Tab-separated table of C-alpha atoms in Angstrom:
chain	number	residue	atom	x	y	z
A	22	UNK	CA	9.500	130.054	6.370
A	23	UNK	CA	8.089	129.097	9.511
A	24	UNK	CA	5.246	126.843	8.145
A	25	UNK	CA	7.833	125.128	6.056
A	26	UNK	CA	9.732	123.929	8.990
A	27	UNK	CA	6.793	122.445	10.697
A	28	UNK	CA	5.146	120.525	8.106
A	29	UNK	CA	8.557	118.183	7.877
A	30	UNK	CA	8.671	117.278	11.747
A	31	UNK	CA	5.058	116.348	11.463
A	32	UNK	CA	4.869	114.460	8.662
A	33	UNK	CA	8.326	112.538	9.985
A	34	UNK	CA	6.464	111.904	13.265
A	35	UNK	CA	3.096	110.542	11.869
A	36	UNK	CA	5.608	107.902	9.813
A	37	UNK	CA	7.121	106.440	12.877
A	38	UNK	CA	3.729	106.075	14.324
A	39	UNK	CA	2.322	104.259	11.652
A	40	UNK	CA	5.922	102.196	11.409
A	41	UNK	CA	5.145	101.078	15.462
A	42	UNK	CA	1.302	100.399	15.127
A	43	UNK	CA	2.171	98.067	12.326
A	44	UNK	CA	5.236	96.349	14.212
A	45	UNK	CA	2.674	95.945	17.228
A	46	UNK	CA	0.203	94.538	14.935
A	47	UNK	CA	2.304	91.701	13.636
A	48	UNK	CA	3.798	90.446	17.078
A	49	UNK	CA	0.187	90.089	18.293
A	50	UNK	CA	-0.277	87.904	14.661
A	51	UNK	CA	2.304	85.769	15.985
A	52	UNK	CA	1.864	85.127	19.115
A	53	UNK	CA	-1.585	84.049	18.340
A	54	UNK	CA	-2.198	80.273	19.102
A	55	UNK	CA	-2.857	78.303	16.276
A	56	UNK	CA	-6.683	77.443	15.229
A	57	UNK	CA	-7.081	73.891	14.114
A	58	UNK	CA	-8.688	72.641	10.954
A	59	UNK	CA	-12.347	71.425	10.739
A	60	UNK	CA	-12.243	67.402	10.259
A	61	UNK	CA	-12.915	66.207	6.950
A	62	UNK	CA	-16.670	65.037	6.627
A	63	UNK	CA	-17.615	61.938	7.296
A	64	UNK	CA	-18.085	59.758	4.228
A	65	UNK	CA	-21.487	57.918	3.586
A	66	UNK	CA	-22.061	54.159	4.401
A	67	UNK	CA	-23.006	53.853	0.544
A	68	UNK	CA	-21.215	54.322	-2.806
A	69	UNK	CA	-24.241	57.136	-3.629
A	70	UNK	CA	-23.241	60.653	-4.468
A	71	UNK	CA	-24.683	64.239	-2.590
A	72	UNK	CA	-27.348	65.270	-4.293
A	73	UNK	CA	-26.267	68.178	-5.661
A	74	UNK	CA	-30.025	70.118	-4.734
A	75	UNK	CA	-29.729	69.580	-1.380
A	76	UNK	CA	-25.800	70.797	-1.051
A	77	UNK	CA	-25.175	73.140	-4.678
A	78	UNK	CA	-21.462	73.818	-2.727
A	79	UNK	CA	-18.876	71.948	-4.602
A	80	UNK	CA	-17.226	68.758	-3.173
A	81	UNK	CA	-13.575	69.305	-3.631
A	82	UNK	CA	-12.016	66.459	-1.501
A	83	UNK	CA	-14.375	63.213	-2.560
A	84	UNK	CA	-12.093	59.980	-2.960
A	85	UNK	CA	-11.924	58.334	-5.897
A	86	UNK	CA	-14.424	55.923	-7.025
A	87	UNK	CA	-12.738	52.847	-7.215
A	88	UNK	CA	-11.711	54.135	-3.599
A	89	UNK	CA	-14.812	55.216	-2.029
A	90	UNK	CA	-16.532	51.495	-3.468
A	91	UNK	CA	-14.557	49.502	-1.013
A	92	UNK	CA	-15.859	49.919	2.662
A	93	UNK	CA	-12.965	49.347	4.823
A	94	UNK	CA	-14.153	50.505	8.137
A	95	UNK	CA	-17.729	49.061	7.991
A	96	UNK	CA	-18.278	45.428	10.099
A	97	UNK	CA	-18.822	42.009	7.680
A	98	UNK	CA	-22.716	41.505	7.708
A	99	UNK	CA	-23.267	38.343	10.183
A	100	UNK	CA	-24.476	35.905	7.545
A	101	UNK	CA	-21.323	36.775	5.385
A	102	UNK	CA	-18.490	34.960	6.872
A	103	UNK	CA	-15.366	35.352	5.341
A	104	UNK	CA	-12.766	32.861	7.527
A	105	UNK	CA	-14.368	29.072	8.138
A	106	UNK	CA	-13.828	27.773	11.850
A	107	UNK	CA	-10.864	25.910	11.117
A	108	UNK	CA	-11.451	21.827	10.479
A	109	UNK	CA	-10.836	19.107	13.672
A	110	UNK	CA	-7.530	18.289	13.858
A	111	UNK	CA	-5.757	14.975	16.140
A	112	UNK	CA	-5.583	16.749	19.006
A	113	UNK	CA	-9.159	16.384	20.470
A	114	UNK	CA	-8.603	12.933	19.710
A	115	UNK	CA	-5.199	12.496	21.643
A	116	UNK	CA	-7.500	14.331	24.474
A	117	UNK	CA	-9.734	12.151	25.135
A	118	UNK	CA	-7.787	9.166	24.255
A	119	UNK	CA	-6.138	7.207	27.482
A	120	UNK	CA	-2.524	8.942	27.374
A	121	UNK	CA	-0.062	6.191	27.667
A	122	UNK	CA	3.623	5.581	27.095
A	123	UNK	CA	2.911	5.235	22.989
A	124	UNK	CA	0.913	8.667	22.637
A	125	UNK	CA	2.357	11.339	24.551
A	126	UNK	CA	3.252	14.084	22.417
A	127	UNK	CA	6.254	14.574	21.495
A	128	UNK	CA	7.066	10.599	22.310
A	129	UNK	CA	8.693	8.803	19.676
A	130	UNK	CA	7.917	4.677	19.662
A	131	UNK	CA	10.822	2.650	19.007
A	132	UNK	CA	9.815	-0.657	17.153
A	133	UNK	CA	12.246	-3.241	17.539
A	134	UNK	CA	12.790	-5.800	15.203
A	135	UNK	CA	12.718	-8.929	14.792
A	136	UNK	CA	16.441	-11.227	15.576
A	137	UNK	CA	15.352	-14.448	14.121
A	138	UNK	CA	16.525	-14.613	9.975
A	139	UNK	CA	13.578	-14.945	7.684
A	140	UNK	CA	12.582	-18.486	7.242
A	141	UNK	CA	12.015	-20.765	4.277
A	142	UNK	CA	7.605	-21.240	3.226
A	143	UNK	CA	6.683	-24.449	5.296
A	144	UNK	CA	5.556	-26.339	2.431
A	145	UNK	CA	6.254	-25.641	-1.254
A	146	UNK	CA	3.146	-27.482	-2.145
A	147	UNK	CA	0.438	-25.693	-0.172
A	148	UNK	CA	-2.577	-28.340	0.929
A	149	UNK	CA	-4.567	-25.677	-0.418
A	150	UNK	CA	-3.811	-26.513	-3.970
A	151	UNK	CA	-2.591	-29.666	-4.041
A	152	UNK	CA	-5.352	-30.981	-1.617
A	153	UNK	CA	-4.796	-35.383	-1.249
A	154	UNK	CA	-1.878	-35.181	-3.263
A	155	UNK	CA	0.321	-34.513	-0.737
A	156	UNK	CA	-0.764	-37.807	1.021
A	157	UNK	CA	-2.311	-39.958	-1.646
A	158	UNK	CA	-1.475	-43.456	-1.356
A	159	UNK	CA	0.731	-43.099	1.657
A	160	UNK	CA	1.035	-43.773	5.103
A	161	UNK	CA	2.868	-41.789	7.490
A	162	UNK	CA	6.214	-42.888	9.139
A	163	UNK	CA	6.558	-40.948	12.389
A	164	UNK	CA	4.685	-39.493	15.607
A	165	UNK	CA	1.441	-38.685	14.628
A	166	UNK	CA	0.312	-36.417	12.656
A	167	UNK	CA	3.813	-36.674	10.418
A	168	UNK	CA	3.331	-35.399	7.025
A	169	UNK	CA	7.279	-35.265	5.859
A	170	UNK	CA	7.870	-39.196	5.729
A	171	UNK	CA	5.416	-41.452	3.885
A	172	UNK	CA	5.510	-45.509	2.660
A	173	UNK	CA	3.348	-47.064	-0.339
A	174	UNK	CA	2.651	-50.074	-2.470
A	175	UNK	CA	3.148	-50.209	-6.159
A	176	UNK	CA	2.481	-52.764	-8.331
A	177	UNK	CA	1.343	-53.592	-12.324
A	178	UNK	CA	1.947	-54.461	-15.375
A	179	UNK	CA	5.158	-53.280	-17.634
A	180	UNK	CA	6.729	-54.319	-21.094
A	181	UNK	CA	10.089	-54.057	-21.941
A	182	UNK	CA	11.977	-53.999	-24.952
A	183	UNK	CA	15.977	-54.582	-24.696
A	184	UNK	CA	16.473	-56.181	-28.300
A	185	UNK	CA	13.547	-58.201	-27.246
A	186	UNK	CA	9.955	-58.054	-26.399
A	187	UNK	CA	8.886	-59.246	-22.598
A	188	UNK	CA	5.815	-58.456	-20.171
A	189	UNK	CA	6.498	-58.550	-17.127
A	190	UNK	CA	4.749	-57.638	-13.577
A	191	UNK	CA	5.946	-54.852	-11.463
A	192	UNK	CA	5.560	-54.768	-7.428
A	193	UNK	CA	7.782	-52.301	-5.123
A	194	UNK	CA	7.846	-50.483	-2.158
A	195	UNK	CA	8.909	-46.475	-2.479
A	196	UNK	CA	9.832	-44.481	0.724
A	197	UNK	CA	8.905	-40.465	0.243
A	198	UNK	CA	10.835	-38.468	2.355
A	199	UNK	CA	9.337	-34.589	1.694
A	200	UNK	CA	12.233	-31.486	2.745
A	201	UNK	CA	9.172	-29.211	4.486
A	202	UNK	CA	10.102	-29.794	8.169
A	203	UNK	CA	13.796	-29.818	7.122
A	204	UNK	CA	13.294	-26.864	5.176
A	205	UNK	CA	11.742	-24.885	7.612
A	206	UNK	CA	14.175	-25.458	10.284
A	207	UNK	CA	17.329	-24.706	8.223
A	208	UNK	CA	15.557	-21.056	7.240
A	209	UNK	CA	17.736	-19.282	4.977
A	210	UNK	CA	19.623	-22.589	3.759
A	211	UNK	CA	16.296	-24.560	2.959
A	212	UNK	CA	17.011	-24.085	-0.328
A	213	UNK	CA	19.488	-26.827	-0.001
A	214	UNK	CA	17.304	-29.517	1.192
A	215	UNK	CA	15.855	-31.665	-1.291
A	216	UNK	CA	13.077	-33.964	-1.736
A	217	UNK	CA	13.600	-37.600	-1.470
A	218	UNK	CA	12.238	-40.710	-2.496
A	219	UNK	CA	13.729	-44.315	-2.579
A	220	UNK	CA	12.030	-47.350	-4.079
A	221	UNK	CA	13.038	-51.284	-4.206
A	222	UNK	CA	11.441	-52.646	-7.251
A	223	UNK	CA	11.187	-56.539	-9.021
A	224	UNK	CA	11.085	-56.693	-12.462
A	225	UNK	CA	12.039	-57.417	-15.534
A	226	UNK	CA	15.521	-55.572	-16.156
A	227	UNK	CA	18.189	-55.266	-19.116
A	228	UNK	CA	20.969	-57.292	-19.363
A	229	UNK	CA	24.322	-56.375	-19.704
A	230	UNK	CA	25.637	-55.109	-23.446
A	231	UNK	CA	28.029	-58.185	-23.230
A	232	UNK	CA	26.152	-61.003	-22.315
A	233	UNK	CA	25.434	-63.388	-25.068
A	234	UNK	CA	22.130	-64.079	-24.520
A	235	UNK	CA	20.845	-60.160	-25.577
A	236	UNK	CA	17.680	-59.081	-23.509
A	237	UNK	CA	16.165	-58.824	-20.261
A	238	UNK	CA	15.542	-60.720	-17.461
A	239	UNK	CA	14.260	-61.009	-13.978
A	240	UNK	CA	15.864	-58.608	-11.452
A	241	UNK	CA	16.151	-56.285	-8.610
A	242	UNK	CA	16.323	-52.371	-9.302
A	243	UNK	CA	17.179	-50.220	-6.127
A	244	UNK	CA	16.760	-46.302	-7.043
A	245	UNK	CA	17.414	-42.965	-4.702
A	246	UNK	CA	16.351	-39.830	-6.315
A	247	UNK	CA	17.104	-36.376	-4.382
A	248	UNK	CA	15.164	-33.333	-6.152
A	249	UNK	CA	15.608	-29.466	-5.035
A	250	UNK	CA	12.172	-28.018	-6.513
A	251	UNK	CA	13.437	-24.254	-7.009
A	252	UNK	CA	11.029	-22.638	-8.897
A	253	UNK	CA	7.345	-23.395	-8.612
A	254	UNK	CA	4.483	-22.339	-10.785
A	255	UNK	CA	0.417	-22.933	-9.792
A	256	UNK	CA	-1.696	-22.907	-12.558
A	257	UNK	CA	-5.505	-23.166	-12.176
A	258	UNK	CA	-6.629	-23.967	-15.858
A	259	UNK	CA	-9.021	-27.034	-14.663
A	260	UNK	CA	-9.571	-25.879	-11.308
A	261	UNK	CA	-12.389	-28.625	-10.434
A	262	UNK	CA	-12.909	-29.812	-6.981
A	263	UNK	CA	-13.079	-33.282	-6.027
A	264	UNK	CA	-12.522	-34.738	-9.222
A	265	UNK	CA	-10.817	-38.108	-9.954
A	266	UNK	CA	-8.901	-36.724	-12.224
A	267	UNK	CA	-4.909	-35.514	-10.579
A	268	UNK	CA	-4.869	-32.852	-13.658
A	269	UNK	CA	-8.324	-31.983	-13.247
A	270	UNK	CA	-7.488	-29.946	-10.351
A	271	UNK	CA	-5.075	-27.161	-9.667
A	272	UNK	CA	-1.430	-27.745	-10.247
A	273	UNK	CA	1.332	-26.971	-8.203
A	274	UNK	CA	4.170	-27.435	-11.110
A	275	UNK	CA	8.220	-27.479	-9.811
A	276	UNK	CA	10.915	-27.680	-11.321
A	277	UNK	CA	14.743	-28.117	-9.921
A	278	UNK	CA	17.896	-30.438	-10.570
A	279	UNK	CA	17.709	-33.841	-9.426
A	280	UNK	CA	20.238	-36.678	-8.955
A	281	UNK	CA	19.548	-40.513	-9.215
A	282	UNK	CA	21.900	-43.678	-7.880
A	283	UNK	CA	21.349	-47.057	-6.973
A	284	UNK	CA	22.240	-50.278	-8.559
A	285	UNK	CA	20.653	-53.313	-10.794
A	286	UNK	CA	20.948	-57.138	-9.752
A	287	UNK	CA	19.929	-59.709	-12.179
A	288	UNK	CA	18.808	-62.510	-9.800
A	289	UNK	CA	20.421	-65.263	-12.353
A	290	UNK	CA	23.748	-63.230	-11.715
A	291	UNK	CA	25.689	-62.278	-8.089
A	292	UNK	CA	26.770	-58.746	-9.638
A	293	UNK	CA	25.316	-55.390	-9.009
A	294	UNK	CA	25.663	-53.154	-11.556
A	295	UNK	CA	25.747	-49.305	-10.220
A	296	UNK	CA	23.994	-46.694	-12.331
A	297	UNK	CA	24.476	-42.687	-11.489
A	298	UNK	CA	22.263	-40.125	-13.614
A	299	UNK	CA	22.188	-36.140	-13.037
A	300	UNK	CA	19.439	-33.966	-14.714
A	301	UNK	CA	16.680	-32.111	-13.959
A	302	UNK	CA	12.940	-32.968	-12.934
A	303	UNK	CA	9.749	-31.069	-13.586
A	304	UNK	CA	6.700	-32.570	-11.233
A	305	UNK	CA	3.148	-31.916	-11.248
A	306	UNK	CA	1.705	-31.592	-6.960
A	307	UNK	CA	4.561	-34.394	-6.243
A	308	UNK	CA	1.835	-37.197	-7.873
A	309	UNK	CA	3.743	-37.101	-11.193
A	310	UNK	CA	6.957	-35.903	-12.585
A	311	UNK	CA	8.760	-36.422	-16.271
A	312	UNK	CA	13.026	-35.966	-16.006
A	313	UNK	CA	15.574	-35.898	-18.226
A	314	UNK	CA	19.097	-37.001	-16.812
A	315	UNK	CA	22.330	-38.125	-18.280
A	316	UNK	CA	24.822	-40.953	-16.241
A	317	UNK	CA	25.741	-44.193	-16.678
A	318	UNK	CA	24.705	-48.050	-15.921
A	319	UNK	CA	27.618	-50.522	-15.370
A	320	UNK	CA	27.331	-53.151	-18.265
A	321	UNK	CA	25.509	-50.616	-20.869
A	322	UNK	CA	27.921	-49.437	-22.886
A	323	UNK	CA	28.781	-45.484	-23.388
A	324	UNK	CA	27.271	-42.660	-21.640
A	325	UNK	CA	23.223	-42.982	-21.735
A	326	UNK	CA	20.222	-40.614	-21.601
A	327	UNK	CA	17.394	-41.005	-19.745
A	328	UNK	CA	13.599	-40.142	-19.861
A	329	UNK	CA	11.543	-41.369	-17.299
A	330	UNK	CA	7.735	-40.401	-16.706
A	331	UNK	CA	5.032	-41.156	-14.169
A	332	UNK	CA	1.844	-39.700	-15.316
A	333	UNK	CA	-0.974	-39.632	-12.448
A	334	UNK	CA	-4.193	-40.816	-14.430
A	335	UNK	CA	-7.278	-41.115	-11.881
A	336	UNK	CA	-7.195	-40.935	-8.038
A	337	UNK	CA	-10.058	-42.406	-5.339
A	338	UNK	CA	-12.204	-39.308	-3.553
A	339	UNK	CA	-10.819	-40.439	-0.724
A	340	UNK	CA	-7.258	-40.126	-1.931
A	341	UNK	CA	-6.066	-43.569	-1.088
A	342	UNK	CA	-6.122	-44.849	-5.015
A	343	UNK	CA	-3.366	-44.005	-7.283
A	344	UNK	CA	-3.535	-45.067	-11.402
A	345	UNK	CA	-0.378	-44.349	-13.295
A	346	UNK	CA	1.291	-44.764	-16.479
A	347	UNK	CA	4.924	-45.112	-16.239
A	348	UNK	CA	7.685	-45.014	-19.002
A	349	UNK	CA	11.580	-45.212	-19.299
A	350	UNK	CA	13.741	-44.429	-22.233
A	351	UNK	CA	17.560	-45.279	-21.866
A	352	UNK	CA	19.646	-44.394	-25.278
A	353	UNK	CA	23.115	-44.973	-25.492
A	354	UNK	CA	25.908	-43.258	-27.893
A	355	UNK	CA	26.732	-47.117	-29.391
A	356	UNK	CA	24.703	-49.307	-31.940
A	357	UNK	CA	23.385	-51.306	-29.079
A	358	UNK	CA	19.325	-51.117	-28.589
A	359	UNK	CA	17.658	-48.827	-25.856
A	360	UNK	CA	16.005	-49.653	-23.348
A	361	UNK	CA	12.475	-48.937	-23.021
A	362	UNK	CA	9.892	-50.101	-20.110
A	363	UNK	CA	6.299	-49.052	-20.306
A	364	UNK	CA	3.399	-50.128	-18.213
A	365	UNK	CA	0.469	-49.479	-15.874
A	366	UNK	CA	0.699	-49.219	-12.182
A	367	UNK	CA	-1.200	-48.759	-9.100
A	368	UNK	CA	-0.439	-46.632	-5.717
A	369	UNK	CA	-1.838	-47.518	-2.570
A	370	UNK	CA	-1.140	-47.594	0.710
A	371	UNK	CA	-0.167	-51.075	2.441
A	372	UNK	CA	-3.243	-51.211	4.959
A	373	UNK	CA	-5.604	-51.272	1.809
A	374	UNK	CA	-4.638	-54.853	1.252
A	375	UNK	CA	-5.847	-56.194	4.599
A	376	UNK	CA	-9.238	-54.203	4.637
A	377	UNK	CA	-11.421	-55.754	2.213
A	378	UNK	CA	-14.290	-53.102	2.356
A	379	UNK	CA	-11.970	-51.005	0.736
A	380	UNK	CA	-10.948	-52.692	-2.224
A	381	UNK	CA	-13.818	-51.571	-4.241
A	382	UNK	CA	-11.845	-48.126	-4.427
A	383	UNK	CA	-9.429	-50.369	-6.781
A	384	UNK	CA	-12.348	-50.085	-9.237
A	385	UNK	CA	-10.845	-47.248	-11.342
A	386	UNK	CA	-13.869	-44.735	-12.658
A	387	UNK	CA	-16.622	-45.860	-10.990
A	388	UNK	CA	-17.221	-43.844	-7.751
């Protein structure tokens, strides 16, 4: 009974021993500090793989290969360079340019403009193109140097038909009076200055519808013609230099409205008989023009219609020459005849008659 007893308090005590050594055990576990973890190796500079002789341990933590291909740590080689110094831009211009006012940075120039209105061209028939026409046959009224005011001679042959048949000579003086200058000083409103000419002419010239004698006869003709040239066209089709020939070279063509007046005397008669026609004009570099107007001349019945034509044929080199043929159709609404004038004239300037080493340039064709 006694041995009984003992074995229980023994076997108790030897389980509270081992219940303390383990307790003791696990509070020195804990207390422990903690070791760190080896660093993972370092992987190669190349894509290549371990060869498996040299290392038979497994690799269990090798990156992908689409991951391990791209180096993303390792330096560009030096001849590989992937960013381009960047191109020259304005600045080391603007620094060693002179800095003034107009190129600081940041300044912002201011450009004023102009107060005056735009001005009308000069010259609607540019010397240029027309070359002598502009001052064939003419002589300059004004300072010198003038080239908007001009005076000429004209003189020839002309038949006219009035319900008869007569030749007749033809000798006048026409005044040119060119808008340029005027033009140019009147800027935006040059549009209303025209060009002008006015010629005194004696000739052969109809009679009235009522006299009994039908015909023509000798006479005075005053005409004023004012013509806006509007629209202007250059053509150079027979663009020759110094020719003879006014068509020959490049025209200036223009075309506008244009307005004739004046009056016809009859020198076997003390009336003047007013005439008034509004049309338009088409002229070829000012030497020539053909218009078409409608009006009226007191002691020709009914309203009339009018064609007149100068046609520039030859012209001196030295531009003082003119040859023209000139016509004139006048048709009224009645059963009374036209009138129609026809002949051949020449241009020059007055001077040319009192310099006789010059009149060989009368010659036409044979410079």
């Amino acid at each position: 009974m006694k041995t009984t007893k003992l074995a229980l308090p023994l076997s108790l005590t030897a389980a509270l021993v081992g219940l303390v050594t383990c307790a003791v055990s696990c509070a020195k576990k804990s207390n422990a500090p903690a070791v760190p973890l080896p660093p993972p190796p370092t992987p190669l500079p190349t894509n290549s793989v371990t060869d498996n002789t040299t290392n038979t341990a497994p690799v269990t933590n090798t990156a992908p290969p689409a991951i391990a291909a791209v180096a993303t740590n390792i330096p560009a080689a030096p001849s590989e360079i992937t960013n381009p110094p960047p191109a020259e831009t304005t600045t080391k211009a603007l620094e060693t340019a002179p800095m003034t006012a107009t190129n600081l940075p940041g300044h912002d120039t201011v450009v004023e403009m102009s107060t005056n209105p735009p001005v009308a061209p000069t010259n609607f028939y540019p010397a240029s193109i027309t070359g002598s026409n502009n001052t064939c046959c003419l002589v300059p009224v004004g300072g010198p140097g003038s080239t908007n005011f001009f005076l000429s001679f004209r003189g020839g042959y002309e038949h006219v038909y009035h319900g008869d048949n007569n030749d007749s000579y033809w000798v006048s003086a026409k005044f040119y009076a060119y808008g340029d200058g005027l033009r140019e000083s009147a800027g935006k409103n040059g549009w209303l200055i025209p060009d002008a000419d006015v010629e005194v002419s004696s000739g052969y010239l109809p009679k009235p519808d009522g006299d009994p004698h039908q015909g023509s006869d000798e006479g005075l003709r005053l005409r004023a013609d004012f013509t806006w040239p509007w629209f202007h066209w250059t053509t150079y089709l027979f663009g020759q230099t110094n020719s003879v020939c006014p068509f020959c070279q490049p025209l200036a063509l223009g075309l506008g409205p244009t307005v004739n007046i004046g009056f016809d005397h009859l020198y076997n008669e003390t009336d003047f008989r007013f005439a008034n026609y509004a049309g338009v004009r088409l002229t070829f570099n000012r030497s020539g023009f053909i218009e078409y107007t409608v009006g009226r001349t007191e002691g020709l019945n009914s309203v009339r219609q009018q064609v007149v034509a100068e046609i520039p044929f030859y012209e001196s080199r030295d531009g003082e020459v003119r040859y023209y043929l000139r016509g004139l159709w006048n048709h009224g609404s009645s059963s009374k005849p036209d009138v129609l004038e026809g002949g051949l004239f020449v241009e020059m300037p007055l001077g040319l008659l009192v310099t006789p080493e010059k009149w060989g340039d009368l010659l036409p064709f044979t410079q």
